[in-house]
Coordinates of C-alpha atoms in Angstrom, one line a residue:
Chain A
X100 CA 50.9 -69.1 -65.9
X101 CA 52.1 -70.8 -62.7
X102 CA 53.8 -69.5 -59.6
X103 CA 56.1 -71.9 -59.4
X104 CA 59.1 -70.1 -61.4
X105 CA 58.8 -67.3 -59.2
X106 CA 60.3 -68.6 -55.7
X107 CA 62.7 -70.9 -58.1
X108 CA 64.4 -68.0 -59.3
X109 CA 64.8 -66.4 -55.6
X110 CA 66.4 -68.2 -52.8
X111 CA 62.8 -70.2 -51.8
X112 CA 59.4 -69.1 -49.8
X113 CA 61.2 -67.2 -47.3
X114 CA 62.0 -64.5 -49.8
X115 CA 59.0 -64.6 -51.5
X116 CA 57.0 -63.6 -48.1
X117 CA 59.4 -60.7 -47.9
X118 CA 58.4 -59.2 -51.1
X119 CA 55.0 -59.5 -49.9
X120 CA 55.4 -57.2 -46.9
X121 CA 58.1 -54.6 -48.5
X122 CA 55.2 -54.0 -51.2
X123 CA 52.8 -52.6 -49.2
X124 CA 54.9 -49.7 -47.8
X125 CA 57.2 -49.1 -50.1
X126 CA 58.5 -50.8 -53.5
X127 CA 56.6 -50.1 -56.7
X128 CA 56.8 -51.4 -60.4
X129 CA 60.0 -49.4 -61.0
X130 CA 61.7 -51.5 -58.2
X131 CA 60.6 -54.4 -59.0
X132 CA 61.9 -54.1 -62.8
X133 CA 65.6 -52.7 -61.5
X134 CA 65.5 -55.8 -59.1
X135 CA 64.9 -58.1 -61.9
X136 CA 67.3 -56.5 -63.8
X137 CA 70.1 -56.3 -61.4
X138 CA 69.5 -60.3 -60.6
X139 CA 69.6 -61.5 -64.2
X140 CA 72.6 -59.1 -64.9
X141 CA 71.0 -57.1 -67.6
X142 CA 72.4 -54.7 -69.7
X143 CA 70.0 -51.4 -69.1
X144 CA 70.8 -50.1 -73.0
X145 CA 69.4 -53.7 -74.4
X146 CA 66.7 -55.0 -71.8
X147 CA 65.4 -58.8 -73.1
X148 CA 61.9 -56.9 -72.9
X149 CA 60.5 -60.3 -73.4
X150 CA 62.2 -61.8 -70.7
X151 CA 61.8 -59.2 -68.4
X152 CA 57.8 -58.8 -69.3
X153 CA 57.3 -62.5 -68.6
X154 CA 59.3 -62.3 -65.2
X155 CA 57.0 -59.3 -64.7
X156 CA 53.8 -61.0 -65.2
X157 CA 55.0 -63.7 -62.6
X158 CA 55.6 -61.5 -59.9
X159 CA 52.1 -60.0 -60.2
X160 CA 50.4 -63.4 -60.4
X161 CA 52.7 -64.3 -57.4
X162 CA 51.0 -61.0 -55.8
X163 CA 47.5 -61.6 -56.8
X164 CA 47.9 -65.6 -55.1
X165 CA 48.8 -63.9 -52.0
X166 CA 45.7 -61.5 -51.8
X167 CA 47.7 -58.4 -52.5
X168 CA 45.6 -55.9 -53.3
X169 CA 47.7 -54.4 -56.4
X170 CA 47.7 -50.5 -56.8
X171 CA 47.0 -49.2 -60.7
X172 CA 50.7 -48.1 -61.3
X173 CA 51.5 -52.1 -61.3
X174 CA 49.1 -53.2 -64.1
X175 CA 50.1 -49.6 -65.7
X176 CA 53.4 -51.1 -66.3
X177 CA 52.3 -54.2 -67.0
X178 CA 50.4 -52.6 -69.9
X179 CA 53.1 -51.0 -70.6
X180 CA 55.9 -53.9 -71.2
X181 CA 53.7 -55.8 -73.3
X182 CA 53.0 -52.9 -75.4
X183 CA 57.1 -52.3 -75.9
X184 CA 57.0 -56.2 -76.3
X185 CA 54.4 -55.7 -79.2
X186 CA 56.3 -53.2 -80.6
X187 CA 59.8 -55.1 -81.0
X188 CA 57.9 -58.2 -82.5
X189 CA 57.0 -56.1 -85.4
X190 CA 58.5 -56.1 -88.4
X191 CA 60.8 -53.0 -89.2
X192 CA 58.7 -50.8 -91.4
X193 CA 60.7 -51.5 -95.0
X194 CA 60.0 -47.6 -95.7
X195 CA 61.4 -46.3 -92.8
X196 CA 64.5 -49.0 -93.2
X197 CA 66.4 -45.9 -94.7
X198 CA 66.5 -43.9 -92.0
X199 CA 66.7 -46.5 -89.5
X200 CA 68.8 -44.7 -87.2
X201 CA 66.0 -42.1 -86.6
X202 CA 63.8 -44.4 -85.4
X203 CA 63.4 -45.0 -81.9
X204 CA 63.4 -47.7 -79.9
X205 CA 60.5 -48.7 -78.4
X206 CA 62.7 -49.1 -75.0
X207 CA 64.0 -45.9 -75.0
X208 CA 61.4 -43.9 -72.2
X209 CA 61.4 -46.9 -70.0
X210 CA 64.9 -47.0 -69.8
X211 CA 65.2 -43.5 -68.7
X212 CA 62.6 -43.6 -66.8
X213 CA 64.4 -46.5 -64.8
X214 CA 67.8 -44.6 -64.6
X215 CA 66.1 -41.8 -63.4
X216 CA 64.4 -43.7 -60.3
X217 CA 67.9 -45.4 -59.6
X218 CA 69.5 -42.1 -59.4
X219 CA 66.4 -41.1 -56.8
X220 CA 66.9 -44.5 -54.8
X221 CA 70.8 -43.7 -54.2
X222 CA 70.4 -40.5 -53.5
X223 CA 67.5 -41.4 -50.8
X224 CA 70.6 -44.2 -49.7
X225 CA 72.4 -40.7 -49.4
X226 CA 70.4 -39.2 -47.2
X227 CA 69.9 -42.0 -44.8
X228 CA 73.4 -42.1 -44.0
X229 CA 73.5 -38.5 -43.4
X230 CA 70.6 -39.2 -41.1
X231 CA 72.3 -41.6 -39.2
X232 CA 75.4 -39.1 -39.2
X233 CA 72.8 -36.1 -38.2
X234 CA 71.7 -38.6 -35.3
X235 CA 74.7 -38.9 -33.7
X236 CA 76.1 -36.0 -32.6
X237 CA 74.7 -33.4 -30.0
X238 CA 74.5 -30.0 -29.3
X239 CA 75.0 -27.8 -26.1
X240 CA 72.7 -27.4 -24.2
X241 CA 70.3 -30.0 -24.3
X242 CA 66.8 -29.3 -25.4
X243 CA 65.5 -30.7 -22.1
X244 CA 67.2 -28.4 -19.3
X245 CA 66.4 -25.9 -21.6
X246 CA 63.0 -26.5 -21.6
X247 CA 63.0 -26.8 -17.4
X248 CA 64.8 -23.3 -17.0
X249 CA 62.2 -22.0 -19.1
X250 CA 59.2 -23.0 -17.1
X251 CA 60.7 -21.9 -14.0
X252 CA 58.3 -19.4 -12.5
X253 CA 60.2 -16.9 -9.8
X254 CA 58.5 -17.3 -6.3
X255 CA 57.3 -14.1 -4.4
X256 CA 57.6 -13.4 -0.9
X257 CA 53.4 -13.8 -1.2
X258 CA 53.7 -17.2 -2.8
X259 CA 56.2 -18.0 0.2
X260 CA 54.3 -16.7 2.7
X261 CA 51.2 -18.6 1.2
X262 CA 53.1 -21.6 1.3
X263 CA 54.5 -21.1 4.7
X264 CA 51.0 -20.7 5.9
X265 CA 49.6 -24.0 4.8
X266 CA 52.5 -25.3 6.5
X267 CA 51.6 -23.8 9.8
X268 CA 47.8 -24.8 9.7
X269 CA 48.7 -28.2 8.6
X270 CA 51.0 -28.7 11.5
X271 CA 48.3 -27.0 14.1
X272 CA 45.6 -30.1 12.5
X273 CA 47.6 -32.8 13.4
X274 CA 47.6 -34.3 17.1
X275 CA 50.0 -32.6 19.6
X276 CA 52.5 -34.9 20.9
X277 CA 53.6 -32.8 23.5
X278 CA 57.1 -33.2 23.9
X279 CA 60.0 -31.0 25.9
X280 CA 60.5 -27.8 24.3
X281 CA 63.5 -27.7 22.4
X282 CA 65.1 -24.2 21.9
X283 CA 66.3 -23.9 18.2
X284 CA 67.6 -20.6 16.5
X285 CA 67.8 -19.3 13.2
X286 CA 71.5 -19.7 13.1
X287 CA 71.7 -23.7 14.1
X288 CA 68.6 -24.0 11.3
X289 CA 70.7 -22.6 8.4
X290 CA 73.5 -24.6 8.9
X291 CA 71.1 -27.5 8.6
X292 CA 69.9 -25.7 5.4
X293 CA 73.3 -25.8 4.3
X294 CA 74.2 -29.2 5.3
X295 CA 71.3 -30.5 3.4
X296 CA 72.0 -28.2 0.3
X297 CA 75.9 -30.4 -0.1
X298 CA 74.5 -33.4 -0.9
X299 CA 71.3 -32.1 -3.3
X300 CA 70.9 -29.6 -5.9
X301 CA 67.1 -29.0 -4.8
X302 CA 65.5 -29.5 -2.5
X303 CA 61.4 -29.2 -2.1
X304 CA 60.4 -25.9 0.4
X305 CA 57.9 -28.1 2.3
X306 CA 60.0 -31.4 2.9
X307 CA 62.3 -28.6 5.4
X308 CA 59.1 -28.6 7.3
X309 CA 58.3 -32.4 8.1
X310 CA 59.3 -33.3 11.1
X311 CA 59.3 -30.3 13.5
X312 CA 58.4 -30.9 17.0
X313 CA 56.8 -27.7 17.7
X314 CA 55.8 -24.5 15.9
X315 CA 58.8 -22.5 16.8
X316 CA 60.6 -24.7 14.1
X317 CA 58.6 -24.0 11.7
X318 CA 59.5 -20.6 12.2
X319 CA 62.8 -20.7 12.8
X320 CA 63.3 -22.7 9.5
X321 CA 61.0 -20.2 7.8
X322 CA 63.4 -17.3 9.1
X323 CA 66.3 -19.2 7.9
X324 CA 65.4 -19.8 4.2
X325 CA 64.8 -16.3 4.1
X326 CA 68.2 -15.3 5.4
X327 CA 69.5 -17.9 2.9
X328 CA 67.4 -16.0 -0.2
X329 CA 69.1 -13.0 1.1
X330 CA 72.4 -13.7 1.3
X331 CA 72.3 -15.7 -2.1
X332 CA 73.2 -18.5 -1.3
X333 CA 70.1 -20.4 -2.3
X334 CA 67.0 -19.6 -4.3
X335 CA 63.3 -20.5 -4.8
X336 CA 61.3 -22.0 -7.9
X337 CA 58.2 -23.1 -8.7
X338 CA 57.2 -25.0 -12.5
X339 CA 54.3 -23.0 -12.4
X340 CA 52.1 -20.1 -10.1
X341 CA 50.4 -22.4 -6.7
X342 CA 52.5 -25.0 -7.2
X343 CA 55.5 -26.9 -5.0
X344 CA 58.1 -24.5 -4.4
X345 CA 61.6 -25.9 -5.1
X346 CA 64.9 -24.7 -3.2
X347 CA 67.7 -24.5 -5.1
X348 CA 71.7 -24.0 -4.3
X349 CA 73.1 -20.8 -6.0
X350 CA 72.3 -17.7 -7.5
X351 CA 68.9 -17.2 -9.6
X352 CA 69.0 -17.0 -13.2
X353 CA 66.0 -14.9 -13.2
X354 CA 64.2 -13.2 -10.8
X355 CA 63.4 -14.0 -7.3
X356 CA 61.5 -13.8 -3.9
Chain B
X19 CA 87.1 -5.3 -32.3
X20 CA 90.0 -6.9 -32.9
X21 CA 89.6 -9.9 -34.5
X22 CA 91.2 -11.9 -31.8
X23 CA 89.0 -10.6 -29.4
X24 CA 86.0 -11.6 -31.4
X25 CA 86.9 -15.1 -31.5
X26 CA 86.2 -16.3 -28.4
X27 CA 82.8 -14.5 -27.7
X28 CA 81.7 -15.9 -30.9
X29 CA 82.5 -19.4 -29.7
X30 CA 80.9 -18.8 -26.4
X31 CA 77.6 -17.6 -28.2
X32 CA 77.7 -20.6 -30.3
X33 CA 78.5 -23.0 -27.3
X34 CA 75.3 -21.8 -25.9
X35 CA 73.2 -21.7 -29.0
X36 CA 70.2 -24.0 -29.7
X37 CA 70.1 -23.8 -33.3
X38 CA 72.6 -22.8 -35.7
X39 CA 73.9 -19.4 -35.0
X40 CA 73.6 -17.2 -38.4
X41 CA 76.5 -14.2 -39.4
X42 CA 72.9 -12.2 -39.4
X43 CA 72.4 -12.8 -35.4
X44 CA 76.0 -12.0 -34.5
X45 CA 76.0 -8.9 -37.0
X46 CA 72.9 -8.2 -34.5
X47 CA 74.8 -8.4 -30.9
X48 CA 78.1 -6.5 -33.2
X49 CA 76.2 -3.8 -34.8
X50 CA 79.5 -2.1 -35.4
X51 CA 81.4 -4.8 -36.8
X52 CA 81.3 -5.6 -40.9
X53 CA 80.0 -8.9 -41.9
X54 CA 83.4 -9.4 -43.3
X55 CA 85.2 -9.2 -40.0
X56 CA 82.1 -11.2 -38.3
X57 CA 82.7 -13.5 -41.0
X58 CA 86.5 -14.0 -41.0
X59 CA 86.4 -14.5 -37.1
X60 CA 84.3 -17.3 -37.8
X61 CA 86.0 -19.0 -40.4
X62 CA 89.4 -18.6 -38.0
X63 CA 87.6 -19.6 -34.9
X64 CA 85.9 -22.8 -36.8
X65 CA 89.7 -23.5 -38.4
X66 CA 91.4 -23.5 -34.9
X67 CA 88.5 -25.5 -33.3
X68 CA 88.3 -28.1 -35.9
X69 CA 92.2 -28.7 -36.2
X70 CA 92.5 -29.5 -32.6
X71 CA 91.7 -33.2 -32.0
X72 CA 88.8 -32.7 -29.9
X73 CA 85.4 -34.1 -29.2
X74 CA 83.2 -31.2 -30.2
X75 CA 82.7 -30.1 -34.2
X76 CA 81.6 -26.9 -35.1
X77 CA 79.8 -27.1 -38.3
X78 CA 78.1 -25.0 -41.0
X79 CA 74.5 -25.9 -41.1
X80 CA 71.7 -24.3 -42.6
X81 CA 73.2 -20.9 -43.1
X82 CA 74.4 -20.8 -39.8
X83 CA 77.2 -22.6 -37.4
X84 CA 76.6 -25.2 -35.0
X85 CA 78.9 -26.8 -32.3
X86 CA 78.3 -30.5 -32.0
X87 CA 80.2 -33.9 -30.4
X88 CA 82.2 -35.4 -33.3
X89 CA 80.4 -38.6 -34.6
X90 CA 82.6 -41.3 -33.8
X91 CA 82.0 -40.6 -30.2
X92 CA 78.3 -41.0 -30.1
X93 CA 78.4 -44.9 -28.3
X94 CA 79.9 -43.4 -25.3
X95 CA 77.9 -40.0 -25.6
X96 CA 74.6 -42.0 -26.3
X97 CA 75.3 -44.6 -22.9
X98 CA 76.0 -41.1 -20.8
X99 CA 72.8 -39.8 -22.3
X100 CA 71.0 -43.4 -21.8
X101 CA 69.3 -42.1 -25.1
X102 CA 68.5 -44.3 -28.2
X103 CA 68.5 -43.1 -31.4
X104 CA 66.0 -40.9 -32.8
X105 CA 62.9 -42.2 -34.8
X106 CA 64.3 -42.5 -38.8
X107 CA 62.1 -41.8 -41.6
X108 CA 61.5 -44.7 -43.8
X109 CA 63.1 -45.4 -47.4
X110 CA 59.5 -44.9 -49.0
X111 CA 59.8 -41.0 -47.2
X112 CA 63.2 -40.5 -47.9
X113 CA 63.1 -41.3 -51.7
X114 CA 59.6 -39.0 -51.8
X115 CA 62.1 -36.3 -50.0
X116 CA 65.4 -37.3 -52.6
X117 CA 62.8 -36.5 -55.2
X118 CA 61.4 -33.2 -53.8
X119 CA 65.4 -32.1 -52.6
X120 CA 66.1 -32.8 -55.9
X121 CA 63.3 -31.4 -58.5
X122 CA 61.5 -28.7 -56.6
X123 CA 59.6 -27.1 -56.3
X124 CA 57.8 -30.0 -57.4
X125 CA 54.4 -31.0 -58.1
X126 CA 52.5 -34.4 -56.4
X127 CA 51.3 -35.5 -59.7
X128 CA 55.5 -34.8 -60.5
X129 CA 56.6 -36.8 -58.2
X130 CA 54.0 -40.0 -59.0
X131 CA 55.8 -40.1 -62.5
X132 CA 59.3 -39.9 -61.4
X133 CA 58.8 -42.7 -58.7
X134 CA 56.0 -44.7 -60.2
X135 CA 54.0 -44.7 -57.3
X136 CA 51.6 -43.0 -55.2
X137 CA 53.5 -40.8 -52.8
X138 CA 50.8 -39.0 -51.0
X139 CA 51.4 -41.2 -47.7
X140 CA 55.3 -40.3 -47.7
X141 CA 54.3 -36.3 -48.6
X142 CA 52.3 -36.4 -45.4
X143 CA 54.9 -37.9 -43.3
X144 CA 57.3 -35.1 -44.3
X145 CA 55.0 -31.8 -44.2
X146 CA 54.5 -33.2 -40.2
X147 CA 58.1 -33.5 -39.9
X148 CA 58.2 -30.0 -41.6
X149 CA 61.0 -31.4 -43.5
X150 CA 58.8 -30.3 -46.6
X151 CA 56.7 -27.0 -47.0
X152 CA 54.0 -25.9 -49.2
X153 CA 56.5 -23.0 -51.6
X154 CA 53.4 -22.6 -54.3
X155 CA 51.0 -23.0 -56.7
X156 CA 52.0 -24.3 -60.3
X157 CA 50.4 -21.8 -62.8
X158 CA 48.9 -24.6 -64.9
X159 CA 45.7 -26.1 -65.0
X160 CA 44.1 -26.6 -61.3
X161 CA 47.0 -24.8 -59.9
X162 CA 48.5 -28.1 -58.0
X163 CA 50.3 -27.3 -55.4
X164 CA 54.3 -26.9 -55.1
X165 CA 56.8 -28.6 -52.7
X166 CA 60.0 -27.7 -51.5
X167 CA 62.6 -28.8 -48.7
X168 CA 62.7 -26.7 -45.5
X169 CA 65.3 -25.2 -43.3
X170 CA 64.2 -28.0 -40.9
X171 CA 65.5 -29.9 -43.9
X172 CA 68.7 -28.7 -43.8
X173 CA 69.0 -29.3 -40.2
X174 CA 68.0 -32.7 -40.2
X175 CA 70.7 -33.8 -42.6
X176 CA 73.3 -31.5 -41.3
X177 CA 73.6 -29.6 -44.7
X178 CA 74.9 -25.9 -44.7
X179 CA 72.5 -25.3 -48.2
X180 CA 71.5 -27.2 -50.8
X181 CA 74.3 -26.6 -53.2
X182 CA 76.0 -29.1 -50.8
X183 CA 74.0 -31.7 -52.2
X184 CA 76.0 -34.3 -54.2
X185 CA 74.5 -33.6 -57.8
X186 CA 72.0 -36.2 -59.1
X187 CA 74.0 -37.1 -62.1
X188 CA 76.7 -38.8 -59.9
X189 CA 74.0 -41.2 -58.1
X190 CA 74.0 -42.4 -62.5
X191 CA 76.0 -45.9 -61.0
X192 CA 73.9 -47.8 -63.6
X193 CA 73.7 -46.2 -66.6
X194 CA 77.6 -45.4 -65.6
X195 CA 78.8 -48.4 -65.7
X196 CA 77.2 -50.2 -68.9
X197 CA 76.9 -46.9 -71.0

């Protein structure tokens, strides 16, 4: 048997090479008989068994050329079409010719058995488009900002004052630049607190600290975002116990410092 | 309650709700109300949301109701969201799963015959998507075990049970037409 009436029959090598790669993953003897009988045109209630075996045979020989290592189901069926083939060669038996309508044709399981698998591959065709339906739509709220409010951890005045304390030695480390001392109160700080808090949602505790000429500011902004916590107006997060503490415009949703 | 006052908290829990919001979950936050009347405000509020031409659905999923965007907005929703679509199971998984949807609770060995091929990769693929579960053991010989779809299952193809399943007899298109 040759390959060559394989690819003749399809469109040329192209198509061939895409069998190849579809067989690994996903079609199996079933598909490969409804494809073959969907090309020819073929009634399912009268198969050309002979036809259909030969065509068969091809396509594995095609397979076998091409390295493919064939699972058992494919020489199952293989086994099993020239068996049916073997059967419908043979003469009818002249004793059961009487009751010839009782028996059964040899055909008869693999037909069913072909239906069947149709009915599964359209009603896998079904649920792909219900899939791709399923995918896009959304629901409120998204999984995401759920999953953020969640790990919100409420800061306590000790985690603050932690915080605040790092800030402090940090800034007594660093080399004075002794500059004139600017007077700055607690009032002229939050409304640079506020300022900031128009343009961002959140904003991160320690960035507030940055830049201060002298250690007064530190306090004063200190003293501010505590005024700030109590009036409500803004409120203080971490993701998780010791770590950055965010500052965020509005009421909590849980609890807070 | 008065019906009409039950409405719209029920569409405010729902707006808020993560998963599919069950007559059981509300009967839990209305303890005094029947089913019936938790029941009838839902069908009313889903018939008044769903005739107005909006962008948001709600739907009956997996026993429960779900507000969603309407479909034929997801290009615009999806370039807001700078999201691509979601991973999609492959036609090898989802004719294992058309099998198991459709014949379970169903055995391995079960499924090899109807599709005429070894499955076991696809199986996998769906218990880790927990779109299958484990429902049993078959009281035969070896006691194989038994598959059947999950609630996840339902979700994932927006289905409110399984009776909502077209039947397999109408997927017959061959055996329809030359028969």
């Amino acid at each position: 048997m040759t390959t060559e009436g394989v690819p003749a029959s399809e469109t040329g090598a192209g198509d061939s090479l895409t069998l190849t790669l579809r067989l690994e993953g996903f079609e199996g003897p079933l598909d490969l008989l409804l494809h073959l009988i969907k090309r020819e045109e073929i009634d399912i209630w009268n198969i050309p068994i002979a036809q259909i075996t030969e065509q068969y045979l091809q396509y594995l020989q095609v397979m076998k050329d091409l390295n493919i290592n064939l699972a058992g189901e494919w020489l199952v069926m293989a086994a099993t079409l020239i068996y049916i083939k073997s059967r419908m060669l043979l003469p009818p038996d002249p004793a059961g010719a009487a009751q010839e309508e009782l028996v059964e044709d040899p055909r008869t399981e693999l037909v069913y058995q072909l239906l069947e698998h149709q009915k599964f591959k359209n009603a896998a065709q079904m649920l792909y488009t219900r899939q791709e339906v399923e995918n896009a739509v959304w629901n409120n709220p998204p999984r995401e900002v759920m999953e953020e409010a969640r790990e919100v951890v409420a800061v306590t005045l000790f985690g603050l004052l932690r915080a605040f304390h790092e800030i402090v030695k940090r800034f007594e480390e660093r080399p004075v630049l002794q500059v004139d001392q600017e007077e700055i109160s607690i009032e002229e700080k939050i409304a640079d607190i506020r300022r900031l808090l128009l343009v961002r949602d959140t904003i991160l505790f320690s960035s507030f600290f940055t830049e201060a000429p002298a250690k007064q500011h530190l306090i004063a902004t200190f003293l501010a975002i505590l005024e700030l916590v109590r009036l409500r107006e803004i409120w203080l997060y971490q993701k998780a116990n010791f770590q950055e503490i965010h500052i965020s415009k509005g009421k909590p949703s849980g609890e807070t410092a | 309650m008065d019906i009409n006052e039950l409405q719209p908290i029920l569409e405010a829990i729902i707006y808020v709700a993560e998963d599919p919001v069950n007559p059981e979950q509300l009967k839990e936050i209305f303890p005094d109300e029947s089913y019936e009347t938790i029941e009838t405000a839902l069908r009313k509020l889903m018939d008044e949301f769903n005739s107005r031409p909006g962008g948001m659905v709600i739907r009956e999923i997996a026993g429960g109701v779900r507000m969603t965007t309407r479909p034929e907005y997801h290009e615009h929703v999806r370039a807001y969201l700078k999201t691509k679509p979601g991973a999609r199971l492959s036609m090898a998984a989802l004719e294992t799963l058309a099998v198991i949807a459709y014949r379970q609770p169903v055995t391995l060995a079960e499924i090899l015959a109807i599709r005429g091929k070894k499955s076991s990769t696809a199986l996998k693929t769906l218990l880790e998507k927990k779109l299958v579960a484990i429902v049993g053991r078959k009281h035969v010989v070896g006691r194989p075990i038994l598959y059947g779809t999950s609630r996840e299952f339902l979700v994932h193809f927006g289905l409110k049970d399984l009776s909502e399943l077209p039947t397999l007899e109408e997927f017959a298109e061959l055996a329809g037409e030359q028969h």
